[in-house]
PDB file of C-alpha atoms in Angstrom:
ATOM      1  CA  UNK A   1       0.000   0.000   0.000  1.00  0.00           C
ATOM      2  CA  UNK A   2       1.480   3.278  -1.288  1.00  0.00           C
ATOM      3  CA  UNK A   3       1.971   5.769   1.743  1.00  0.00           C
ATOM      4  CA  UNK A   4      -0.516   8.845   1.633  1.00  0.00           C
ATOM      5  CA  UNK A   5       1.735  12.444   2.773  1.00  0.00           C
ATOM      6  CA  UNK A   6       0.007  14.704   4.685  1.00  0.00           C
ATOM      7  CA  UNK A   7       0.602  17.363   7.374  1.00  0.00           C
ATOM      8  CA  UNK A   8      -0.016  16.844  10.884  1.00  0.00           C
ATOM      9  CA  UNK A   9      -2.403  19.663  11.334  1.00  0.00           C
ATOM     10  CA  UNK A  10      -4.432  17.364   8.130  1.00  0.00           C
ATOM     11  CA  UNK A  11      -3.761  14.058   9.996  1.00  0.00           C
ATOM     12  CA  UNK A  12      -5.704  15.860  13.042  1.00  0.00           C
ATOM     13  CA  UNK A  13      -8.843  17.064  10.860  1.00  0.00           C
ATOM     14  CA  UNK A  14      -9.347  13.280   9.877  1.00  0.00           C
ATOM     15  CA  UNK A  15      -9.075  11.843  12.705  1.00  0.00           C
ATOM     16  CA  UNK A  16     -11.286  14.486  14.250  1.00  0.00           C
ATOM     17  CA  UNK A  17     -13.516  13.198  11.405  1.00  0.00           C
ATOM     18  CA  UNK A  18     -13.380   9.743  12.438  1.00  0.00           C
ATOM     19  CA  UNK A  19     -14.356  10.619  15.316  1.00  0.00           C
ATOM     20  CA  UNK A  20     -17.117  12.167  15.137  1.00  0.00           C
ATOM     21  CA  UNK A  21     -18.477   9.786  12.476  1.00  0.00           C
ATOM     22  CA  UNK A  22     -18.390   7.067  14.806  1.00  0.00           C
ATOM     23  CA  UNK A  23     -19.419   8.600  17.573  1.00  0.00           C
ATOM     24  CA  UNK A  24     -22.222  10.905  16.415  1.00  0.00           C
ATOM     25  CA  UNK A  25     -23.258  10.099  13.479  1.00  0.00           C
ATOM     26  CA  UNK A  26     -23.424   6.097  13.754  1.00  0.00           C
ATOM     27  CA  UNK A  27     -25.128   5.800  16.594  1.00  0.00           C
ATOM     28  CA  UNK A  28     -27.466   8.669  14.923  1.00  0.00           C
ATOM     29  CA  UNK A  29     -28.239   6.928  11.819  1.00  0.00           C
ATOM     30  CA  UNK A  30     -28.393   3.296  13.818  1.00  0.00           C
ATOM     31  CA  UNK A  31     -31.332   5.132  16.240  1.00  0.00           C
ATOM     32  CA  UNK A  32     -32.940   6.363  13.173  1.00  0.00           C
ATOM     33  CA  UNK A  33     -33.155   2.770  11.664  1.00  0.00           C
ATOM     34  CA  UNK A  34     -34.419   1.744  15.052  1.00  0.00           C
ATOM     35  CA  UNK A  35     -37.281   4.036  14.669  1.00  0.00           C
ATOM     36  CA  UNK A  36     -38.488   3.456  11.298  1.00  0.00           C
ATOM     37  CA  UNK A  37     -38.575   0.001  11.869  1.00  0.00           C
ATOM     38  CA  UNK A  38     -40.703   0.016  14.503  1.00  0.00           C
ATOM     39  CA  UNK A  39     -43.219   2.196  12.289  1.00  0.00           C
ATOM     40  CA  UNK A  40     -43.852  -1.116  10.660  1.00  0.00           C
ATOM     41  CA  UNK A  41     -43.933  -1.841   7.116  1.00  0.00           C
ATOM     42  CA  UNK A  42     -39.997  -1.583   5.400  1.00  0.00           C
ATOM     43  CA  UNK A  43     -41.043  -2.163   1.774  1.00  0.00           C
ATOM     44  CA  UNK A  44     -42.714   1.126   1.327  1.00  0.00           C
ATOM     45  CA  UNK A  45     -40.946   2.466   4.256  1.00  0.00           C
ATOM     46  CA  UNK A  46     -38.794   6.257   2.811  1.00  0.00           C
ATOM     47  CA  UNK A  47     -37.252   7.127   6.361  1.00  0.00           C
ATOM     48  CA  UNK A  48     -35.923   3.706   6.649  1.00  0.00           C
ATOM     49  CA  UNK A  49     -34.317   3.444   3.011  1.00  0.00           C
ATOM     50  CA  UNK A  50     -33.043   6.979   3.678  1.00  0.00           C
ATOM     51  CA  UNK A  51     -31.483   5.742   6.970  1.00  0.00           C
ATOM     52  CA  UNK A  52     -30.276   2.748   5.438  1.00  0.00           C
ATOM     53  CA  UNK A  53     -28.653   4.929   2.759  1.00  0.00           C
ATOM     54  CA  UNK A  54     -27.113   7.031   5.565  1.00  0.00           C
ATOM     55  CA  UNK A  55     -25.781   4.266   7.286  1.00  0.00           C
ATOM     56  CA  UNK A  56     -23.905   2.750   4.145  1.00  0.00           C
ATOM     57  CA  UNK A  57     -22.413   6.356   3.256  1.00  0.00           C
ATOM     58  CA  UNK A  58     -21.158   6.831   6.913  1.00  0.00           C
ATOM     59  CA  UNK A  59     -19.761   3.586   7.287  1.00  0.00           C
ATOM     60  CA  UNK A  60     -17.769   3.891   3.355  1.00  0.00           C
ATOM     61  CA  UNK A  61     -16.422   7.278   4.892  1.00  0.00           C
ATOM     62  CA  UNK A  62     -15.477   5.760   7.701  1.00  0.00           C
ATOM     63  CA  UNK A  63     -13.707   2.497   5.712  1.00  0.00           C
ATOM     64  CA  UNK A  64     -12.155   5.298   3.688  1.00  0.00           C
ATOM     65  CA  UNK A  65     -10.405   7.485   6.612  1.00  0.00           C
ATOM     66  CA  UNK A  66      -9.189   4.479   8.205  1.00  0.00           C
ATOM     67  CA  UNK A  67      -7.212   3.560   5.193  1.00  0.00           C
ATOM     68  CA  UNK A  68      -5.986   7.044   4.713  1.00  0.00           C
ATOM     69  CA  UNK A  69      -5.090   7.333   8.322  1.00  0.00           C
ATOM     70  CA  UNK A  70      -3.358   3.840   8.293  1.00  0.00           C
ATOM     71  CA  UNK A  71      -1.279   4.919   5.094  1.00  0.00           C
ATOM     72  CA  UNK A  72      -0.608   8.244   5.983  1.00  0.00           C
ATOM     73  CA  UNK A  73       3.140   9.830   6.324  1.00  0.00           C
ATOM     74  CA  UNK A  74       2.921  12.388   8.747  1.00  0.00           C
ATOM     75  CA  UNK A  75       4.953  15.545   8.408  1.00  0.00           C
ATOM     76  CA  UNK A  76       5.410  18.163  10.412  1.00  0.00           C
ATOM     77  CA  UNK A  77       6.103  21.420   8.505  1.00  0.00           C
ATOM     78  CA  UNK A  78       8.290  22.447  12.040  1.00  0.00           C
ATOM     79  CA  UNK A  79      10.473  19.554  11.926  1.00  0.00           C
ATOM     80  CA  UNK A  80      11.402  19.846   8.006  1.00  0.00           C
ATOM     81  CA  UNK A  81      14.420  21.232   7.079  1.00  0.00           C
ATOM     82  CA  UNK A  82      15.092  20.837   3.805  1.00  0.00           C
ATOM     83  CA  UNK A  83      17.742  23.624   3.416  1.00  0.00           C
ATOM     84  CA  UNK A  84      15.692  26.119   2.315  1.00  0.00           C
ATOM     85  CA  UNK A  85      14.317  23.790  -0.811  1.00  0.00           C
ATOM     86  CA  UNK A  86      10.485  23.927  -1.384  1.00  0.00           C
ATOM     87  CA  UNK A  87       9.446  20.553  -0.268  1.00  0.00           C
ATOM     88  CA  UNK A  88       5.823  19.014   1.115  1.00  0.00           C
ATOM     89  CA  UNK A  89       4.460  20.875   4.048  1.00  0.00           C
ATOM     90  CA  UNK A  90       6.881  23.959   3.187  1.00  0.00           C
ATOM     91  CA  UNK A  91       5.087  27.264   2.588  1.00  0.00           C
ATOM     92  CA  UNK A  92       5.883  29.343  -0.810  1.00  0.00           C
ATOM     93  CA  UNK A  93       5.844  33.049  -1.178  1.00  0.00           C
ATOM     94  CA  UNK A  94       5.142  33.585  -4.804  1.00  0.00           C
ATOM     95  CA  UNK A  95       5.233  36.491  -7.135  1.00  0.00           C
ATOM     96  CA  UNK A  96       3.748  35.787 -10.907  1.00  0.00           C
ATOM     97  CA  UNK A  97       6.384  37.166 -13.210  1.00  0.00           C
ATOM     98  CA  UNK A  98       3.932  38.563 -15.923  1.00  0.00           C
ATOM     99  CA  UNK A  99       0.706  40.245 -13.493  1.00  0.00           C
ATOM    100  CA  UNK A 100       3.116  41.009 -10.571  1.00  0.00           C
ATOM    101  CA  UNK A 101       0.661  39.121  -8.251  1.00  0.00           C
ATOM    102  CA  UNK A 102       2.536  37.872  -5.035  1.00  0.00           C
ATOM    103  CA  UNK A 103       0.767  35.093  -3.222  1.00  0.00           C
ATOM    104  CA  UNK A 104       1.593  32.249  -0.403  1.00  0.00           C
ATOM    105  CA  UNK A 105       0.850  28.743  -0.376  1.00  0.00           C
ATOM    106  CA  UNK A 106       1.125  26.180   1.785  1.00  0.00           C
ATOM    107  CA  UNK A 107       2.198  22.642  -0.533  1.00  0.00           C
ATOM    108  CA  UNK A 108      -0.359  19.785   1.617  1.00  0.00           C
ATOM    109  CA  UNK A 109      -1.747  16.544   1.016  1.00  0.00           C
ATOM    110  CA  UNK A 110      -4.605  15.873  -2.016  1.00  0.00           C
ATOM    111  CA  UNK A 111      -7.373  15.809   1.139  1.00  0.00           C
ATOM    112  CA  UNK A 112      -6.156  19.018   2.821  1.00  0.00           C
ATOM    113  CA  UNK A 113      -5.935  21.386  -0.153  1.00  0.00           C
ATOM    114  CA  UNK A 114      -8.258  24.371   0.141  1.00  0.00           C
ATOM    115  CA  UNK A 115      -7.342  27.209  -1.702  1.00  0.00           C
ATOM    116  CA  UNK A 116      -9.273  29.951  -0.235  1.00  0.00           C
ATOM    117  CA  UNK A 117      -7.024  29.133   2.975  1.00  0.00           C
ATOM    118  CA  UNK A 118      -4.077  29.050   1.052  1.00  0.00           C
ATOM    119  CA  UNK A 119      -3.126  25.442   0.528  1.00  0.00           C
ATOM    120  CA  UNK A 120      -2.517  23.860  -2.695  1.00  0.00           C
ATOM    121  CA  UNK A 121      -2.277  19.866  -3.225  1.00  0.00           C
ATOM    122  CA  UNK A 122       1.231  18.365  -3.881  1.00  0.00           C
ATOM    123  CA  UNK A 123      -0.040  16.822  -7.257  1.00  0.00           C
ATOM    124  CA  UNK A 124      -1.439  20.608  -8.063  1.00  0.00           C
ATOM    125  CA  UNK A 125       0.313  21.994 -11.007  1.00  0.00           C
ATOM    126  CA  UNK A 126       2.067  25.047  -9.110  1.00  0.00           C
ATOM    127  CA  UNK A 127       3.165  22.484  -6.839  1.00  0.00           C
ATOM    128  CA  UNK A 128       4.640  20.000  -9.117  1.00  0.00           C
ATOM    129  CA  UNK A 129       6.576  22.881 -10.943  1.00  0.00           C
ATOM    130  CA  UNK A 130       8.089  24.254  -7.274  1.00  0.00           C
ATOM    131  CA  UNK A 131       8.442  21.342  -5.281  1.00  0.00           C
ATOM    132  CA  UNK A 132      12.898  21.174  -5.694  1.00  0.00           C
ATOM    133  CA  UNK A 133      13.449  24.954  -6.420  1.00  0.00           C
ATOM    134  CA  UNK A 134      14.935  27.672  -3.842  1.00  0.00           C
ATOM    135  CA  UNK A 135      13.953  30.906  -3.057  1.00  0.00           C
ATOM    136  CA  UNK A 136      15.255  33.035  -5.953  1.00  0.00           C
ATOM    137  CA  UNK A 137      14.401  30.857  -8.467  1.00  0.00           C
ATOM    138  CA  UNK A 138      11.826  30.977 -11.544  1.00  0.00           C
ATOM    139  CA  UNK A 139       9.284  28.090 -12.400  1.00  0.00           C
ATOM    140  CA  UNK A 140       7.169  27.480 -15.418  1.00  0.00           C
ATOM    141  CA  UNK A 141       3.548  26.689 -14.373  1.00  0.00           C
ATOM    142  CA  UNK A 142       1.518  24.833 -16.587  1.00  0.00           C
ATOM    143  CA  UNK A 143      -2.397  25.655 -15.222  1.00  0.00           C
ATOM    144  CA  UNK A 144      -5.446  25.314 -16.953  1.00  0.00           C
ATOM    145  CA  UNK A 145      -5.192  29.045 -17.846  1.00  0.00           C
ATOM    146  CA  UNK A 146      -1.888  29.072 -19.843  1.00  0.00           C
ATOM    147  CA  UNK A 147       1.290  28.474 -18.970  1.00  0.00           C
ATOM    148  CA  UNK A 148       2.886  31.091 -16.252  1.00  0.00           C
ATOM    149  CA  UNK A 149       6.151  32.349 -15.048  1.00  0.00           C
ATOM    150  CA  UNK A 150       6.799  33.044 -11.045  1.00  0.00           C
ATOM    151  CA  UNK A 151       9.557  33.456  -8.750  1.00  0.00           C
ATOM    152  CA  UNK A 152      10.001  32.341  -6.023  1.00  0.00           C
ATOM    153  CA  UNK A 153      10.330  34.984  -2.746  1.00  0.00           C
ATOM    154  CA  UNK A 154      10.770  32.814   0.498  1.00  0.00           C
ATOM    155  CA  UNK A 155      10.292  29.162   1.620  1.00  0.00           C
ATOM    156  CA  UNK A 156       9.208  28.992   5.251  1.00  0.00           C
ATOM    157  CA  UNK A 157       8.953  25.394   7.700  1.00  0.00           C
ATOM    158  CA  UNK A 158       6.180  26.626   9.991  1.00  0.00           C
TER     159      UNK A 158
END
């Protein structure tokens, strides 16, 4: 089984996750079988094939955390030191060579990206094409939009 990188801050989200799916939502959906069974009749019987539809998505969530969890490769951004190389879990001040925009990232696991908080996935193409370089250096972007041009300002561990 192929290890799965992800941050520690990520590794805590999922197993917060897990948590709560088996300890809230289980026991929800299980109560909510409980009840439309006793209302008699299953065969025609909506809030018990909704429930029972609820129960199969919460426990293929669940099935699918645990694997990621058991395949996961922690990092800790803190603990990296890959002499000043943009690497996973290392944050990226940008600046885009032709617009001028400047902009940080944070390179996380496929599960963990959200760009509006400023993380990008590690198989993202801005992340592909900086993952290796230093601060100082240029990198060739292919994105959806074109192909771009940006330097690279700073590389932080936090």
């Amino acid at each position: 089984m192929a290890t799965v990188p992800m941050t520690r801050q990520g590794a805590e989200q999922l197993k917060a996750e897990l948590h709560r799916l088996k300890t809230i939502e289980r026991p929800s959906v299980i109560q909510a079988i409980k009840e439309a069974r006793e209302k008699g009749d299953l065969s025609e019987n909506a809030e018990y094939d909704a429930a029972k539809e609820r129960q199969g998505f919460i426990e293929g969530r669940i099935m699918e955390v645990e694997g990621k969890l058991s395949s996961a490769q922690v990092i800790d951004p803190s603990a990296v030191d890959a002499d000043g190389r943009v690497v996973f879990a290392s944050t990226v001040e940008i600046e885009d060579l032709q617009s001028g925009d400047k902009k940080v990232y944070q390179i996380v696991g496929d599960d963990e990206a959200d760009l509006k908080l400023g993380k990008i996935s590690v198989s993202s193409p801005i992340a592909r094409a900086l993952i290796g370089k230093y601060a100082g250096d240029t990198a060739h972007v292919l994105a959806p939009g074109g192909e771009r041009e940006v330097e690279i300002i700073d590389v932080r561990y936090v």
